[in-house]
Structures are given as structure tokens and as C-alpha cells.
């Protein structure tokens, strides 16, 4: 389906458009169901984008941005499905709630909550549809529920269970 891109993650909107991050191009690529490139966006804001998720109800593409370097932005950038930049979540490296320390992955729940893996803060932060911080969970550790050792990804199954 999608070939030739250096992608690290993808997501699909309600129309079947596939969104893929391209770290080398510092962009998001949008492909139709046949693999044809529809658009490329985000080059003005993105540096080595990684995780990506689509909020189908609100038609927003969330992209983890510039979290591969200590001095990076450590943000999540939000775009319309057409590629227009809408807003930034986070924006500086911090352990404060609402900011991130090497975010890695994003996922949107059935209830339109944005979940952001905050890897080196050893937690997941949860935002509502208006991007207000609702809660966070997790702590450093391993071998027990809620303890994370550099969590890398997040997602939901068909029953909306976190995985």
C-alpha cells in the first residue's frame, strides 16, 4: 500500500486516507487507499515526527514532534485533515503536567481523549477534546500495574481498552 516512505507510524481517517510520519522529510504524508500521495504537510513545525493518531470525530491529526533531542520541543502538534496547523500541546521539555519529556506515541480513545506517552516522565497524560489535561497515570518502575520503564507506544483495542 504505502511504499518508499521512511515512516514510523500511521493512522487512518474516516475517508480511508492514511497518514504517515516521515522523519527524514520532517513531514506528514497523506495517502489514498491505492497508495497515491495526496498531500504532504507539517514541514514548518515538525522535526523528526514520530507517533501519529487521527481523531476522526473532530478531524484532527495529532503528531509527536521533535522529541529525539534533549533541546527539542517535546510537543504534540495538531493539524486539520487538510494539513493546516491548528495548535501545539506541550512545547518544552518538562516534568510539569501538560508538558512532556520525550513523548513517543499518541492515541485517541473512543471518547475523543488524547493519550500521550510521556516516556521519560514514565506516565501517560490524557487530554479531553478541548486539549485540557484531564489526568495522568504511571510512575517509574517495572513489574507492577502503572509502573513504566520507558513506555514506547499506546493504542486502543476494538472495545476501547488501553493496550
C-alpha atoms as a PDB file:
ATOM      1  CA  UNK A   1       0.000   0.000   0.000  1.00  0.00           C
ATOM      2  CA  UNK A   2       2.405   2.739   1.132  1.00  0.00           C
ATOM      3  CA  UNK A   3       5.929   2.256  -0.074  1.00  0.00           C
ATOM      4  CA  UNK A   4       9.070   4.278  -0.358  1.00  0.00           C
ATOM      5  CA  UNK A   5       8.483   6.454   2.685  1.00  0.00           C
ATOM      6  CA  UNK A   6      10.571   6.329   5.817  1.00  0.00           C
ATOM      7  CA  UNK A   7       7.610   6.090   8.110  1.00  0.00           C
ATOM      8  CA  UNK A   8       7.484   5.330  11.786  1.00  0.00           C
ATOM      9  CA  UNK A   9       3.749   5.344  12.454  1.00  0.00           C
ATOM     10  CA  UNK A  10       0.451   5.779  10.696  1.00  0.00           C
ATOM     11  CA  UNK A  11      -3.266   6.334  11.199  1.00  0.00           C
ATOM     12  CA  UNK A  12      -6.363   6.353   9.027  1.00  0.00           C
ATOM     13  CA  UNK A  13      -9.188   8.895   8.870  1.00  0.00           C
ATOM     14  CA  UNK A  14     -12.878   8.176   8.269  1.00  0.00           C
ATOM     15  CA  UNK A  15     -12.468   8.512   4.492  1.00  0.00           C
ATOM     16  CA  UNK A  16      -9.694   5.902   4.375  1.00  0.00           C
ATOM     17  CA  UNK A  17      -6.832   8.383   3.971  1.00  0.00           C
ATOM     18  CA  UNK A  18      -3.649   7.019   5.566  1.00  0.00           C
ATOM     19  CA  UNK A  19      -1.450   9.500   7.459  1.00  0.00           C
ATOM     20  CA  UNK A  20       2.214   8.576   7.892  1.00  0.00           C
ATOM     21  CA  UNK A  21       5.048  10.377   9.657  1.00  0.00           C
ATOM     22  CA  UNK A  22       8.272  10.776   7.690  1.00  0.00           C
ATOM     23  CA  UNK A  23      11.212  11.574   9.969  1.00  0.00           C
ATOM     24  CA  UNK A  24      13.616  12.221   7.087  1.00  0.00           C
ATOM     25  CA  UNK A  25      11.309  14.765   5.417  1.00  0.00           C
ATOM     26  CA  UNK A  26      10.096  16.293   8.714  1.00  0.00           C
ATOM     27  CA  UNK A  27       6.536  15.940   7.484  1.00  0.00           C
ATOM     28  CA  UNK A  28       3.282  14.027   7.477  1.00  0.00           C
ATOM     29  CA  UNK A  29       2.329  12.287   4.243  1.00  0.00           C
ATOM     30  CA  UNK A  30      -1.305  11.558   3.401  1.00  0.00           C
ATOM     31  CA  UNK A  31      -2.063   8.680   1.005  1.00  0.00           C
ATOM     32  CA  UNK A  32      -5.276   7.487  -0.610  1.00  0.00           C
ATOM     33  CA  UNK A  33      -6.357   3.833  -0.343  1.00  0.00           C
ATOM     34  CA  UNK A  34      -4.414   2.979  -3.522  1.00  0.00           C
ATOM     35  CA  UNK A  35      -1.163   4.399  -2.145  1.00  0.00           C
ATOM     36  CA  UNK A  36      -1.257   7.642  -4.113  1.00  0.00           C
ATOM     37  CA  UNK A  37       0.223  10.652  -2.341  1.00  0.00           C
ATOM     38  CA  UNK A  38      -2.493  13.230  -1.660  1.00  0.00           C
ATOM     39  CA  UNK A  39      -0.576  15.826   0.332  1.00  0.00           C
ATOM     40  CA  UNK A  40       2.470  16.488   2.468  1.00  0.00           C
ATOM     41  CA  UNK A  41       2.301  18.846   5.415  1.00  0.00           C
ATOM     42  CA  UNK A  42       3.893  19.965   8.665  1.00  0.00           C
ATOM     43  CA  UNK A  43       7.359  20.888   7.437  1.00  0.00           C
ATOM     44  CA  UNK A  44       7.070  24.330   9.056  1.00  0.00           C
ATOM     45  CA  UNK A  45       6.628  22.873  12.568  1.00  0.00           C
ATOM     46  CA  UNK A  46       7.881  19.280  12.532  1.00  0.00           C
ATOM     47  CA  UNK A  47      11.335  17.964  13.384  1.00  0.00           C
ATOM     48  CA  UNK A  48      11.706  14.174  13.211  1.00  0.00           C
ATOM     49  CA  UNK A  49       7.998  13.424  13.808  1.00  0.00           C
ATOM     50  CA  UNK A  50       7.186  10.030  15.276  1.00  0.00           C
ATOM     51  CA  UNK A  51       3.827   8.986  16.744  1.00  0.00           C
ATOM     52  CA  UNK A  52       0.623   9.890  14.944  1.00  0.00           C
ATOM     53  CA  UNK A  53      -3.104   9.477  15.623  1.00  0.00           C
ATOM     54  CA  UNK A  54      -6.302  10.689  13.990  1.00  0.00           C
ATOM     55  CA  UNK A  55      -9.282  11.954  15.973  1.00  0.00           C
ATOM     56  CA  UNK A  56     -11.978  11.039  13.453  1.00  0.00           C
ATOM     57  CA  UNK A  57     -14.830  12.841  15.210  1.00  0.00           C
ATOM     58  CA  UNK A  58     -13.015  16.179  15.479  1.00  0.00           C
ATOM     59  CA  UNK A  59     -10.987  15.602  12.278  1.00  0.00           C
ATOM     60  CA  UNK A  60      -7.625  16.309  13.860  1.00  0.00           C
ATOM     61  CA  UNK A  61      -4.270  14.662  13.156  1.00  0.00           C
ATOM     62  CA  UNK A  62      -2.003  14.598  16.233  1.00  0.00           C
ATOM     63  CA  UNK A  63       1.750  14.221  15.651  1.00  0.00           C
ATOM     64  CA  UNK A  64       4.554  13.729  18.203  1.00  0.00           C
ATOM     65  CA  UNK A  65       7.191  16.339  17.361  1.00  0.00           C
ATOM     66  CA  UNK A  66      10.883  16.979  17.994  1.00  0.00           C
ATOM     67  CA  UNK A  67      11.409  14.609  20.893  1.00  0.00           C
ATOM     68  CA  UNK A  68      14.608  12.894  19.807  1.00  0.00           C
ATOM     69  CA  UNK A  69      16.933  15.514  21.287  1.00  0.00           C
ATOM     70  CA  UNK A  70      17.115  16.964  24.776  1.00  0.00           C
ATOM     71  CA  UNK A  71      16.803  20.513  23.428  1.00  0.00           C
ATOM     72  CA  UNK A  72      13.835  19.620  21.176  1.00  0.00           C
ATOM     73  CA  UNK A  73      10.292  20.958  21.523  1.00  0.00           C
ATOM     74  CA  UNK A  74       8.869  17.734  23.026  1.00  0.00           C
ATOM     75  CA  UNK A  75       5.417  18.628  21.728  1.00  0.00           C
ATOM     76  CA  UNK A  76       2.361  17.201  20.052  1.00  0.00           C
ATOM     77  CA  UNK A  77       1.284  19.206  17.015  1.00  0.00           C
ATOM     78  CA  UNK A  78      -2.334  19.208  15.857  1.00  0.00           C
ATOM     79  CA  UNK A  79      -3.403  19.556  12.210  1.00  0.00           C
ATOM     80  CA  UNK A  80      -6.636  19.542  10.278  1.00  0.00           C
ATOM     81  CA  UNK A  81      -7.092  16.617   7.890  1.00  0.00           C
ATOM     82  CA  UNK A  82      -6.182  19.058   5.106  1.00  0.00           C
ATOM     83  CA  UNK A  83      -2.831  19.753   6.790  1.00  0.00           C
ATOM     84  CA  UNK A  84      -3.433  23.154   8.404  1.00  0.00           C
ATOM     85  CA  UNK A  85      -1.594  23.578  11.720  1.00  0.00           C
ATOM     86  CA  UNK A  86      -4.150  24.122  14.496  1.00  0.00           C
ATOM     87  CA  UNK A  87      -2.311  24.169  17.846  1.00  0.00           C
ATOM     88  CA  UNK A  88       0.535  22.764  19.950  1.00  0.00           C
ATOM     89  CA  UNK A  89       0.305  20.633  23.096  1.00  0.00           C
ATOM     90  CA  UNK A  90       3.338  20.839  25.374  1.00  0.00           C
ATOM     91  CA  UNK A  91       6.184  22.670  23.684  1.00  0.00           C
ATOM     92  CA  UNK A  92       9.099  22.363  26.060  1.00  0.00           C
ATOM     93  CA  UNK A  93      10.816  19.546  27.890  1.00  0.00           C
ATOM     94  CA  UNK A  94       9.496  19.363  31.446  1.00  0.00           C
ATOM     95  CA  UNK A  95       8.091  17.098  34.130  1.00  0.00           C
ATOM     96  CA  UNK A  96       5.211  19.545  34.708  1.00  0.00           C
ATOM     97  CA  UNK A  97       1.743  18.220  33.945  1.00  0.00           C
ATOM     98  CA  UNK A  98       0.752  19.186  30.404  1.00  0.00           C
ATOM     99  CA  UNK A  99       4.356  19.115  29.184  1.00  0.00           C
ATOM    100  CA  UNK A 100       6.462  16.160  28.093  1.00  0.00           C
ATOM    101  CA  UNK A 101       9.884  14.616  28.481  1.00  0.00           C
ATOM    102  CA  UNK A 102      10.454  12.641  25.275  1.00  0.00           C
ATOM    103  CA  UNK A 103       6.872  11.949  24.153  1.00  0.00           C
ATOM    104  CA  UNK A 104       6.794   8.825  21.959  1.00  0.00           C
ATOM    105  CA  UNK A 105       3.274   7.899  20.921  1.00  0.00           C
ATOM    106  CA  UNK A 106      -0.291   9.193  20.819  1.00  0.00           C
ATOM    107  CA  UNK A 107      -3.702   7.547  20.615  1.00  0.00           C
ATOM    108  CA  UNK A 108      -7.277   8.805  20.619  1.00  0.00           C
ATOM    109  CA  UNK A 109      -9.910   6.886  22.580  1.00  0.00           C
ATOM    110  CA  UNK A 110     -13.497   6.294  21.517  1.00  0.00           C
ATOM    111  CA  UNK A 111     -14.380   9.150  23.883  1.00  0.00           C
ATOM    112  CA  UNK A 112     -12.076  11.501  21.968  1.00  0.00           C
ATOM    113  CA  UNK A 113      -9.491  11.663  24.701  1.00  0.00           C
ATOM    114  CA  UNK A 114      -5.934  12.184  23.519  1.00  0.00           C
ATOM    115  CA  UNK A 115      -3.453   9.881  25.284  1.00  0.00           C
ATOM    116  CA  UNK A 116       0.208  10.904  25.080  1.00  0.00           C
ATOM    117  CA  UNK A 117       3.027   8.569  26.094  1.00  0.00           C
ATOM    118  CA  UNK A 118       5.392  10.742  28.142  1.00  0.00           C
ATOM    119  CA  UNK A 119       8.300   8.294  28.061  1.00  0.00           C
ATOM    120  CA  UNK A 120      10.903   9.783  30.388  1.00  0.00           C
ATOM    121  CA  UNK A 121       8.305  11.070  32.840  1.00  0.00           C
ATOM    122  CA  UNK A 122       7.142   7.405  32.980  1.00  0.00           C
ATOM    123  CA  UNK A 123       3.487   8.297  32.509  1.00  0.00           C
ATOM    124  CA  UNK A 124       0.613   8.678  30.105  1.00  0.00           C
ATOM    125  CA  UNK A 125      -1.109  12.067  30.004  1.00  0.00           C
ATOM    126  CA  UNK A 126      -4.769  12.247  28.982  1.00  0.00           C
ATOM    127  CA  UNK A 127      -6.362  15.338  27.408  1.00  0.00           C
ATOM    128  CA  UNK A 128     -10.016  15.990  26.548  1.00  0.00           C
ATOM    129  CA  UNK A 129     -11.280  17.079  23.107  1.00  0.00           C
ATOM    130  CA  UNK A 130     -10.537  20.724  24.013  1.00  0.00           C
ATOM    131  CA  UNK A 131      -6.957  19.640  24.886  1.00  0.00           C
ATOM    132  CA  UNK A 132      -7.356  20.270  28.600  1.00  0.00           C
ATOM    133  CA  UNK A 133      -5.328  17.940  30.783  1.00  0.00           C
ATOM    134  CA  UNK A 134      -7.772  15.522  32.406  1.00  0.00           C
ATOM    135  CA  UNK A 135      -5.425  13.173  34.232  1.00  0.00           C
ATOM    136  CA  UNK A 136      -2.194  11.262  34.029  1.00  0.00           C
ATOM    137  CA  UNK A 137      -1.083   7.900  35.301  1.00  0.00           C
ATOM    138  CA  UNK A 138       2.097   5.938  35.703  1.00  0.00           C
ATOM    139  CA  UNK A 139       5.378   6.066  37.536  1.00  0.00           C
ATOM    140  CA  UNK A 140       8.909   4.786  37.069  1.00  0.00           C
ATOM    141  CA  UNK A 141       9.313   1.086  37.644  1.00  0.00           C
ATOM    142  CA  UNK A 142       8.531  -2.340  36.249  1.00  0.00           C
ATOM    143  CA  UNK A 143       6.652  -5.485  37.171  1.00  0.00           C
ATOM    144  CA  UNK A 144       3.522  -3.868  38.590  1.00  0.00           C
ATOM    145  CA  UNK A 145       0.442  -2.170  37.117  1.00  0.00           C
ATOM    146  CA  UNK A 146       1.029   1.502  36.373  1.00  0.00           C
ATOM    147  CA  UNK A 147       4.807   1.257  36.513  1.00  0.00           C
ATOM    148  CA  UNK A 148       6.598   2.008  33.282  1.00  0.00           C
ATOM    149  CA  UNK A 149      10.167   1.591  32.132  1.00  0.00           C
ATOM    150  CA  UNK A 150      10.439   3.843  29.071  1.00  0.00           C
ATOM    151  CA  UNK A 151       6.997   3.152  27.610  1.00  0.00           C
ATOM    152  CA  UNK A 152       7.103   3.493  23.806  1.00  0.00           C
ATOM    153  CA  UNK A 153       3.604   3.066  22.400  1.00  0.00           C
ATOM    154  CA  UNK A 154      -0.068   3.123  23.212  1.00  0.00           C
ATOM    155  CA  UNK A 155      -3.303   2.175  21.484  1.00  0.00           C
ATOM    156  CA  UNK A 156      -6.854   1.020  21.996  1.00  0.00           C
ATOM    157  CA  UNK A 157      -8.493  -2.251  21.013  1.00  0.00           C
ATOM    158  CA  UNK A 158     -11.967  -2.587  19.467  1.00  0.00           C
ATOM    159  CA  UNK A 159     -13.506  -2.436  22.969  1.00  0.00           C
ATOM    160  CA  UNK A 160     -11.668   0.825  23.715  1.00  0.00           C
ATOM    161  CA  UNK A 161      -9.347  -0.907  26.171  1.00  0.00           C
ATOM    162  CA  UNK A 162      -5.946   0.672  26.515  1.00  0.00           C
ATOM    163  CA  UNK A 163      -3.132  -1.539  25.254  1.00  0.00           C
END
